[in-house]
PDB file of C-alpha atoms in Angstrom:
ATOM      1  CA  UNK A 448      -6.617  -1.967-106.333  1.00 91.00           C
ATOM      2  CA  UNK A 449      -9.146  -4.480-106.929  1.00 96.00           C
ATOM      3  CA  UNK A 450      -7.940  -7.953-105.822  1.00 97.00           C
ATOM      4  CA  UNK A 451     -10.013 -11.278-106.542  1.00 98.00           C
ATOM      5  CA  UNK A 452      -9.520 -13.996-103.805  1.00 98.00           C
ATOM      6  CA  UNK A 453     -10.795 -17.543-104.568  1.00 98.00           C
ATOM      7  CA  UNK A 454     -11.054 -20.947-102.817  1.00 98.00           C
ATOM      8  CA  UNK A 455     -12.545 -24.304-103.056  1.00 97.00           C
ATOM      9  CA  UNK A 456     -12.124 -28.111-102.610  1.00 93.00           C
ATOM     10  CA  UNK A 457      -9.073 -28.972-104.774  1.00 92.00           C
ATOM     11  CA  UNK A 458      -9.691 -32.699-104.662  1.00 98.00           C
ATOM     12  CA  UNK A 459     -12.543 -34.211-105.726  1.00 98.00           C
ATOM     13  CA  UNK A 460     -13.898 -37.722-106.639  1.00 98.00           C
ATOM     14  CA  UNK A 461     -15.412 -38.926-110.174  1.00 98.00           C
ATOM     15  CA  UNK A 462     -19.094 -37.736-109.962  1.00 97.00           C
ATOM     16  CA  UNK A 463     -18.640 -35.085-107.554  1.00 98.00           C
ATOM     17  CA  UNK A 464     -20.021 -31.902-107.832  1.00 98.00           C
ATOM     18  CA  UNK A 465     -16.448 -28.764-107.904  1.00 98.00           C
ATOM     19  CA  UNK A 466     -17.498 -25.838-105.994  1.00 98.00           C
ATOM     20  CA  UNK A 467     -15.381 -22.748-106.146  1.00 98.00           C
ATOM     21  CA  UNK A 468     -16.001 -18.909-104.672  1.00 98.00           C
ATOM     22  CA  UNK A 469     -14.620 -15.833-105.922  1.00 98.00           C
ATOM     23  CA  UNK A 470     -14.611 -12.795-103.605  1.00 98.00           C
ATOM     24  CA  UNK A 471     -14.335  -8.936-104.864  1.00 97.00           C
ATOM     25  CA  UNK A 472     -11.697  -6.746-102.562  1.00 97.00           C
ATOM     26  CA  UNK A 473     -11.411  -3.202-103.482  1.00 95.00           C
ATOM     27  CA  UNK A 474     -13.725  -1.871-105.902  1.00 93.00           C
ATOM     28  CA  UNK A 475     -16.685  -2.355-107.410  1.00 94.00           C
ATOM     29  CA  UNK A 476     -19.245  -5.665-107.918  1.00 95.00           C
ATOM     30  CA  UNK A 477     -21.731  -4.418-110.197  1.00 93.00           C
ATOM     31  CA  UNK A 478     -21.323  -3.244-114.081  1.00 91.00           C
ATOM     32  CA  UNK A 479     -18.751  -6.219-114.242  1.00 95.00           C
ATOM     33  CA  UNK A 480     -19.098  -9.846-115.506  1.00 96.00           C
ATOM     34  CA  UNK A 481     -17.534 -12.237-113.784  1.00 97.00           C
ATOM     35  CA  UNK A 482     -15.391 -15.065-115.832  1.00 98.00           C
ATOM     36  CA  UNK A 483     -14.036 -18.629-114.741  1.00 98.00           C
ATOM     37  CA  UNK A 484     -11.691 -19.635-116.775  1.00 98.00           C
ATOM     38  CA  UNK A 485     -10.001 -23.138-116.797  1.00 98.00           C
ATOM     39  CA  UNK A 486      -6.410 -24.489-117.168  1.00 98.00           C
ATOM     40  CA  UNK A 487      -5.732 -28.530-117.564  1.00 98.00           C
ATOM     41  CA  UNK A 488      -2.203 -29.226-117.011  1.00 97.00           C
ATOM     42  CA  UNK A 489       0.038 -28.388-119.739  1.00 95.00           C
ATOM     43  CA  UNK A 490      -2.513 -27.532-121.515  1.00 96.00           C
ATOM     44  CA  UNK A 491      -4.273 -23.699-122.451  1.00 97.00           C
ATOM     45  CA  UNK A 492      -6.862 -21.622-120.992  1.00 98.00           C
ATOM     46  CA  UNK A 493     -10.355 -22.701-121.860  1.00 97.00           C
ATOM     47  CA  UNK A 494     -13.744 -20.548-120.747  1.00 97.00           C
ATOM     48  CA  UNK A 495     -15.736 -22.047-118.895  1.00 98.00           C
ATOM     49  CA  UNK A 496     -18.562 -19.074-118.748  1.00 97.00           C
ATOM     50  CA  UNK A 497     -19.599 -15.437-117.129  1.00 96.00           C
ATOM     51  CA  UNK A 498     -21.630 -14.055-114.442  1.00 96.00           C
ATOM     52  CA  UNK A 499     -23.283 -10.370-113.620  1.00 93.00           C
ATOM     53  CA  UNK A 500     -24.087  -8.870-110.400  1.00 91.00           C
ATOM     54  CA  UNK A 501     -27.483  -9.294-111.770  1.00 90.00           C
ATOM     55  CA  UNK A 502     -27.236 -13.412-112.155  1.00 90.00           C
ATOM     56  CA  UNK A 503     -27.266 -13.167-116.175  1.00 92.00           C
ATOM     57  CA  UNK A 504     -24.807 -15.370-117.231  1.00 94.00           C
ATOM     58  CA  UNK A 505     -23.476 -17.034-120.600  1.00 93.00           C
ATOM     59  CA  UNK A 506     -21.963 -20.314-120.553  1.00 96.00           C
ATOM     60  CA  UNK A 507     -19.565 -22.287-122.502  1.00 96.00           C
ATOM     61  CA  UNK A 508     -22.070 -24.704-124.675  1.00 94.00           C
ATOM     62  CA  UNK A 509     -19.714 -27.607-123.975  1.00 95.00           C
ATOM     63  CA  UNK A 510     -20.176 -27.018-120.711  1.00 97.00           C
ATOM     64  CA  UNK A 511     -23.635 -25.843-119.989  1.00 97.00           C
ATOM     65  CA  UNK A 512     -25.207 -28.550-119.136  1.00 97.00           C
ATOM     66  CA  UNK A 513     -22.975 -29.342-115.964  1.00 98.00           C
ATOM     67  CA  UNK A 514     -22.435 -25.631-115.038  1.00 98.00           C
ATOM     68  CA  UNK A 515     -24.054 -22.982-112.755  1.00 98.00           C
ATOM     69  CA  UNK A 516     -22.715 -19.797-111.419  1.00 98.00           C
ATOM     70  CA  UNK A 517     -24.223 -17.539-109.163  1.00 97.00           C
ATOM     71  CA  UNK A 518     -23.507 -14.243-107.716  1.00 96.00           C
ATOM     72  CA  UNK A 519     -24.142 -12.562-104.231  1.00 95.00           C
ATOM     73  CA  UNK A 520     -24.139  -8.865-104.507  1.00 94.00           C
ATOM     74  CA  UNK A 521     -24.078  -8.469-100.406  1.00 95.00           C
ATOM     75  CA  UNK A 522     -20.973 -10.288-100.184  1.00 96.00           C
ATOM     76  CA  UNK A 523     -19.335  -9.238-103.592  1.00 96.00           C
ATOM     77  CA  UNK A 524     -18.739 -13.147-104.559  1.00 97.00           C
ATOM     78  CA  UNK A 525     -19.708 -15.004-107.784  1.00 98.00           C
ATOM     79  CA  UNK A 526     -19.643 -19.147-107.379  1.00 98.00           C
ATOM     80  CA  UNK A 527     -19.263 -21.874-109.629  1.00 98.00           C
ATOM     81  CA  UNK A 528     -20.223 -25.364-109.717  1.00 98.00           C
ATOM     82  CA  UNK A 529     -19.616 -28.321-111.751  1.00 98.00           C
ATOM     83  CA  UNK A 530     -21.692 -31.499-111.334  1.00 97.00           C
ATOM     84  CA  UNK A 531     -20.618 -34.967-112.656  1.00 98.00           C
ATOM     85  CA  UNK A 532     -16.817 -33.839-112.692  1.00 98.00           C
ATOM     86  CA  UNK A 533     -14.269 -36.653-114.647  1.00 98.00           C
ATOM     87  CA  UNK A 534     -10.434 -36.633-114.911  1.00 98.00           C
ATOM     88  CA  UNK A 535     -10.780 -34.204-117.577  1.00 98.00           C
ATOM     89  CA  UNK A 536     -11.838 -31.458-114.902  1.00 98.00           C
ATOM     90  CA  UNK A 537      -8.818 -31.788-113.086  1.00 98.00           C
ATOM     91  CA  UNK A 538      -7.616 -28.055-113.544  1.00 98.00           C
ATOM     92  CA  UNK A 539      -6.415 -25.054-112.564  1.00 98.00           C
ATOM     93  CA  UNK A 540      -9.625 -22.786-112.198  1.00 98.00           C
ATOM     94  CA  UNK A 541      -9.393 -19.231-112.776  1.00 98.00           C
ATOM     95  CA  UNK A 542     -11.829 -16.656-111.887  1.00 98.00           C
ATOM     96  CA  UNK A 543     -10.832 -13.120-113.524  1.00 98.00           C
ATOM     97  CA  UNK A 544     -12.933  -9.379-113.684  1.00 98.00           C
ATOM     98  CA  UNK A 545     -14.626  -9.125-116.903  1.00 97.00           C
ATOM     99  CA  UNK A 546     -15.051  -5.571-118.418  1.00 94.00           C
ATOM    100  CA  UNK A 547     -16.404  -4.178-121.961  1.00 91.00           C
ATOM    101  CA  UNK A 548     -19.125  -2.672-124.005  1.00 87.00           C
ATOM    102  CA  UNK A 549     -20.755  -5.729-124.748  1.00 89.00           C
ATOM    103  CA  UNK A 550     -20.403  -9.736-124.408  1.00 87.00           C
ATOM    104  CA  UNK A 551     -18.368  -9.671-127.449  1.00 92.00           C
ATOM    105  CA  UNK A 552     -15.955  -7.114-126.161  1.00 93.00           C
ATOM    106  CA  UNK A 553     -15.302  -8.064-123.073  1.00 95.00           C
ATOM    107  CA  UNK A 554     -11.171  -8.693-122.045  1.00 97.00           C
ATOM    108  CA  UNK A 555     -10.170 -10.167-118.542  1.00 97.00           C
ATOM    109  CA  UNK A 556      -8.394  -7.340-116.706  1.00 97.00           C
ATOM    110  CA  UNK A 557      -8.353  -8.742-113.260  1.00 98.00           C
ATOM    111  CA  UNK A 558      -7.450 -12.193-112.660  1.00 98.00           C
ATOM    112  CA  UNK A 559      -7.018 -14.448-109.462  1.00 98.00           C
ATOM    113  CA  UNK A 560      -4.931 -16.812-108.286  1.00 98.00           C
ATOM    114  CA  UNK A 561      -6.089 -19.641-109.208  1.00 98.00           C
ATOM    115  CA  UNK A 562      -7.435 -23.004-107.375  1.00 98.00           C
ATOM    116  CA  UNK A 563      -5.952 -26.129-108.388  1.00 98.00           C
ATOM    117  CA  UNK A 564      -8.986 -28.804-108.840  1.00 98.00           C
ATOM    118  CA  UNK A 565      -8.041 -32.339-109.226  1.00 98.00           C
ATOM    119  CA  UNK A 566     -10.218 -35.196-109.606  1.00 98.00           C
ATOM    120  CA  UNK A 567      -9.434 -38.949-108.895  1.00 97.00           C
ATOM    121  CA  UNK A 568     -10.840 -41.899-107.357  1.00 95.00           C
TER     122      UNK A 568
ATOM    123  CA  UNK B 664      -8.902 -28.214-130.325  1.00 73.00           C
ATOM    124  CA  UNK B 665      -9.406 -24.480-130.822  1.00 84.00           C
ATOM    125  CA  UNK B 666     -10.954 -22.615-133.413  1.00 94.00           C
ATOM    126  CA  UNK B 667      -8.361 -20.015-133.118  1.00 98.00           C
ATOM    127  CA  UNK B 668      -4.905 -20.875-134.281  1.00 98.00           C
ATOM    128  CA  UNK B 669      -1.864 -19.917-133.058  1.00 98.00           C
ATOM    129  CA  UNK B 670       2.214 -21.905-133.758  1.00 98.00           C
ATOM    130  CA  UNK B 671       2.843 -23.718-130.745  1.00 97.00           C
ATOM    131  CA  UNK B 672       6.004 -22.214-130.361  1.00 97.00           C
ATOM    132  CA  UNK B 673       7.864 -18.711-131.024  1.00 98.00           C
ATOM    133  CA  UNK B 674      11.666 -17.495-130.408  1.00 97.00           C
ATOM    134  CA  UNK B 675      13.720 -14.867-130.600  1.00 97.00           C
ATOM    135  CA  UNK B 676      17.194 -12.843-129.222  1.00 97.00           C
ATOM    136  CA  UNK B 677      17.240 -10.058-126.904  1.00 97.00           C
ATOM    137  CA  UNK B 678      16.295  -6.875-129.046  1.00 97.00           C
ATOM    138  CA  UNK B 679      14.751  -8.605-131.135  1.00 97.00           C
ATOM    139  CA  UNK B 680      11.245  -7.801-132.660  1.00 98.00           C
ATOM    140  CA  UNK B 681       8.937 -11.003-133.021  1.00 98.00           C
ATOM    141  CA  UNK B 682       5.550 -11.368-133.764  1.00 98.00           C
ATOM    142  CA  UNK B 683       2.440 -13.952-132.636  1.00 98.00           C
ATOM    143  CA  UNK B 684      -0.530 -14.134-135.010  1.00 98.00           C
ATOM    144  CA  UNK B 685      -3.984 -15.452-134.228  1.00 98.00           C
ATOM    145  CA  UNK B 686      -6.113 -17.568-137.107  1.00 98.00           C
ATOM    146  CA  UNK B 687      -9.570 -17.422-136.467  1.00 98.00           C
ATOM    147  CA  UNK B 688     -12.960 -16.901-138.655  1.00 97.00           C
ATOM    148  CA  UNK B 689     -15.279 -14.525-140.083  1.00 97.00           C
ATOM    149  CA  UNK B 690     -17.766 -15.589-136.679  1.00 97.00           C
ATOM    150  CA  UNK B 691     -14.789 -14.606-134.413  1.00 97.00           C
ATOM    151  CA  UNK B 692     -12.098 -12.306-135.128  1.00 98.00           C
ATOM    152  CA  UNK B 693     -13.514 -10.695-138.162  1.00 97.00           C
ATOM    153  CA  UNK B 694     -16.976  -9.815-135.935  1.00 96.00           C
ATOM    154  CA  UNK B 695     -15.298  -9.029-132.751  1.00 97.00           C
ATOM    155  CA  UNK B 696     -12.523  -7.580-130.965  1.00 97.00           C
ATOM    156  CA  UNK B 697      -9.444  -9.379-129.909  1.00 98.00           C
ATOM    157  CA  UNK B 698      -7.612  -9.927-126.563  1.00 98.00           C
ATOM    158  CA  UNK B 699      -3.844 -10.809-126.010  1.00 98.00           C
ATOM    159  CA  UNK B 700      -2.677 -12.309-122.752  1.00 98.00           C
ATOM    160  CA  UNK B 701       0.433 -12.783-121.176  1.00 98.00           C
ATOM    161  CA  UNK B 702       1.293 -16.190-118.650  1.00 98.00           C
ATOM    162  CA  UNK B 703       4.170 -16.779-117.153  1.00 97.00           C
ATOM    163  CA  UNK B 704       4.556 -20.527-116.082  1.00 93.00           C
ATOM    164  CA  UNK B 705       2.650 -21.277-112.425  1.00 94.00           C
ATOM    165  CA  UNK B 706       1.267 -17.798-112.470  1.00 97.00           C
ATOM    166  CA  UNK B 707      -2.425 -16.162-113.515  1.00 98.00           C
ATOM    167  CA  UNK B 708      -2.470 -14.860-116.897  1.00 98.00           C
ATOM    168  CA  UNK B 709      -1.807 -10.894-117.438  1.00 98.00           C
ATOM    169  CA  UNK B 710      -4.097  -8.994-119.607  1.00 98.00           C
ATOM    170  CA  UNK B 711      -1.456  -7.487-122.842  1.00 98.00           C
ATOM    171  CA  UNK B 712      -4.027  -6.114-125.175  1.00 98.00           C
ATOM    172  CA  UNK B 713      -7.538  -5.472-125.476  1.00 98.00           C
ATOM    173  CA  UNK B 714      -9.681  -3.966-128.220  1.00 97.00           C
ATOM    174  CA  UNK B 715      -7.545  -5.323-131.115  1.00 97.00           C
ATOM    175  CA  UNK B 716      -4.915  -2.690-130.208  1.00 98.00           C
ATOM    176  CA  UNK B 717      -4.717  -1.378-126.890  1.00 98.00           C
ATOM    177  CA  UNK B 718      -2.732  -1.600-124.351  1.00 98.00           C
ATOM    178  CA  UNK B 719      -3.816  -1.388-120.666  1.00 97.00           C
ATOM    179  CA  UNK B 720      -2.151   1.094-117.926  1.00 96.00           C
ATOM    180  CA  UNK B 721       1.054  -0.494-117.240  1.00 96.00           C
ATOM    181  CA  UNK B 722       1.767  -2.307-120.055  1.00 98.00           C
ATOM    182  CA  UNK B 723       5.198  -1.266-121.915  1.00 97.00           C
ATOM    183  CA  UNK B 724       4.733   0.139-125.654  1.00 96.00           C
ATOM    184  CA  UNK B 725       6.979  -2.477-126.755  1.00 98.00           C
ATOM    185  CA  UNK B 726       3.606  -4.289-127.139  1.00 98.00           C
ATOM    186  CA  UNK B 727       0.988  -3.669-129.552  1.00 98.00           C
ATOM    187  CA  UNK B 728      -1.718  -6.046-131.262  1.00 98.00           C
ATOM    188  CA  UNK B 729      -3.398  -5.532-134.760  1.00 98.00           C
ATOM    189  CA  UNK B 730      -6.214  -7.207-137.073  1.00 98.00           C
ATOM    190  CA  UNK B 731      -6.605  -8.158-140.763  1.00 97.00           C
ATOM    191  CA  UNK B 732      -9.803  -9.649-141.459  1.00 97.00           C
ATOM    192  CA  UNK B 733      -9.342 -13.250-139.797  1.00 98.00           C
ATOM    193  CA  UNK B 734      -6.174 -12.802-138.349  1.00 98.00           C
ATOM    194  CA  UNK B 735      -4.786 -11.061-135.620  1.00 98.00           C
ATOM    195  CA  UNK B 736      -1.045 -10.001-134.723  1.00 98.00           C
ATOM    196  CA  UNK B 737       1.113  -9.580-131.190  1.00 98.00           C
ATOM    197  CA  UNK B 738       4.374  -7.376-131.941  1.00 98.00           C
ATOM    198  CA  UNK B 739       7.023  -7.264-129.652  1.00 98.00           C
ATOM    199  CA  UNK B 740       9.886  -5.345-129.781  1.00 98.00           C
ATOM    200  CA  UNK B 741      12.959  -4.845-128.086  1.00 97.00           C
ATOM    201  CA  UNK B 742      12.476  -7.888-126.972  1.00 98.00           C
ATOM    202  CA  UNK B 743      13.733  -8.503-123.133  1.00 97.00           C
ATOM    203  CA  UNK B 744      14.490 -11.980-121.158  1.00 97.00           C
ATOM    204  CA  UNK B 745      11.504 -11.234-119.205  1.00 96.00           C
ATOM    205  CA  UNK B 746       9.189 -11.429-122.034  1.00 98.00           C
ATOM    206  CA  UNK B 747       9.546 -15.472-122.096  1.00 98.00           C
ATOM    207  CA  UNK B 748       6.223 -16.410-121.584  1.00 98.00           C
ATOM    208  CA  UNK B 749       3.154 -17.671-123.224  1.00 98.00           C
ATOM    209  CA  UNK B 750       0.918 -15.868-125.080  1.00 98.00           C
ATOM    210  CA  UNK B 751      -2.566 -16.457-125.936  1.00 98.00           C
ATOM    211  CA  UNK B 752      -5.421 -14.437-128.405  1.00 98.00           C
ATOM    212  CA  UNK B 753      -9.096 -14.494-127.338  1.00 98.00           C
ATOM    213  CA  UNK B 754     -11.897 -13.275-128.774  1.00 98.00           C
ATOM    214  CA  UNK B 755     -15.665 -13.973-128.648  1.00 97.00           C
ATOM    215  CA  UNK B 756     -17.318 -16.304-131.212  1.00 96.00           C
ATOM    216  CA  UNK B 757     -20.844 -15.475-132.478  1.00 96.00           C
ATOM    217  CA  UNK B 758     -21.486 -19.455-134.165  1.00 95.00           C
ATOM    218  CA  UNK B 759     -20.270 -21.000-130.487  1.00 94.00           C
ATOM    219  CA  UNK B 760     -22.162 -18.260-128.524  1.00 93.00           C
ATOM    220  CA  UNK B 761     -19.181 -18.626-126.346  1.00 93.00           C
ATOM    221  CA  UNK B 762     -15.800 -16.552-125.594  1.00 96.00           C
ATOM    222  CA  UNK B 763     -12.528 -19.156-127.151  1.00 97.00           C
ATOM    223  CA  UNK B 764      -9.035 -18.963-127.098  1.00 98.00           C
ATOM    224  CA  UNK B 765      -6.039 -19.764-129.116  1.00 98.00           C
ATOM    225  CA  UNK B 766      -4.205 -22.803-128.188  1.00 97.00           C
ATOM    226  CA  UNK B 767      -1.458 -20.155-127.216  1.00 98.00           C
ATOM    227  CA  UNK B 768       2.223 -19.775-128.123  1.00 98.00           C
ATOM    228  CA  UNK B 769       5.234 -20.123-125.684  1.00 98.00           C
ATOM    229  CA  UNK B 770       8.023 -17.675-126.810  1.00 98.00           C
ATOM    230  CA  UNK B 771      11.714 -18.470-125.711  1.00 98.00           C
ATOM    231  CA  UNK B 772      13.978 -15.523-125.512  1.00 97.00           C
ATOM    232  CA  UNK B 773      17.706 -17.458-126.724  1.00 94.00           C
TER     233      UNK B 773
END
């Protein structure tokens, strides 16, 4: 039963950089992407991009240019940060297991938690 | 804003059958396969349907998804109390490069 554990600073100041891990249990790392997903308050899910065990990764092109993931196959954990974070990241953040034939296949079968992220001064 | 469309809001009585479409484009739903997920309020979302139109190992039949060019469908049937939830479509999009999702719909059981 795979499980996906994740944790992170949950409060954060304008400018700060969010910093979340996402740790495999239970089955495999590799022939996966790995997805963050995001959740505002009251609001719906929004992607925020995907990793492979590998390190190739698509982003969200609204949020590229503040985003980098990275994965580290030894310990079975992909990572996200988020430079320059506003008000508008304040989230819930949402890494889940990404599986398919291709990119545009892929479905979310195995989903964590979540980590709440809120950002104020 | 999302470029895939779904009513806000959705309702329906125990037994019931009621159904949740998805509005996208020819650059999303027509070119790629569709997702369905399930989210109960203060918990993770729950994969439903992947592929268009299949269900995952655990999920009860009373589901099922379709596709119609660019438009996609969640079915449920027999609906149950437990089925209150929100629901939201997904599906990658080949003009954003990116994977979007609806703006979901919250479905009340009366």
């Amino acid at each position: 039963q795979v499980q996906l554990q994740q944790w992170g600073a949950g409060l954060l100041k304008p400018s700060e950089t969010l910093s979340l891990t996402c740790a495999v249990y239970g089955g495999s790392f590799s022939g996966y992407f790995w997805t963050w997903i995001r959740q505002p308050p009251g609001k719906g899910l929004e992607w925020i991009g995907e990793i492979n065990h590998g390190g190739s990764a698509n982003y969200s092109p609204s949020l590229k240019s503040r985003v980098t993931m990275s994965a580290d196959m030894s310990k079975k954990q992909v990572s996200l940060k988020l430079n320059s974070v506003t008000a508008a990241d304040t989230a819930v953040y949402y890494c889940a297991r990404s599986e398919g034939a291709t990119k545009r296949d892929y479905y979310m079968d195995v989903w964590g938690k979540g980590t709440t992220v809120t950002v104020s001064s | 804003q999302s470029v895939l469309t779904q009513a806000p809001s959705a309702s329906g009585t125990p037994g019931q059958r009621v159904t949740i479409s998805c509005f996208g484009s020819s650059s999303n739903i027509r070119s790629n396969t569709v997702n369905w997920y399930q989210q109960v309020p203060g918990t993770a979302p729950k994969l439903l349907i992947y592929s268009d139109n299949q269900r995952p190992s655990g999920v009860p039949d009373r589901f099922s998804g379709s596709k119609s060019g660019t438009s996609a469908s969640l079915a449920i049937s027999g609906l149950q109390s437990e089925d209150e939830a929100d629901y939201y479509c997904a599906v990658w999009d080949d003009s954003l490069n990116g994977r979007v999702f609806g703006g979901g719909t919250m479905l009340t059981v009366l």
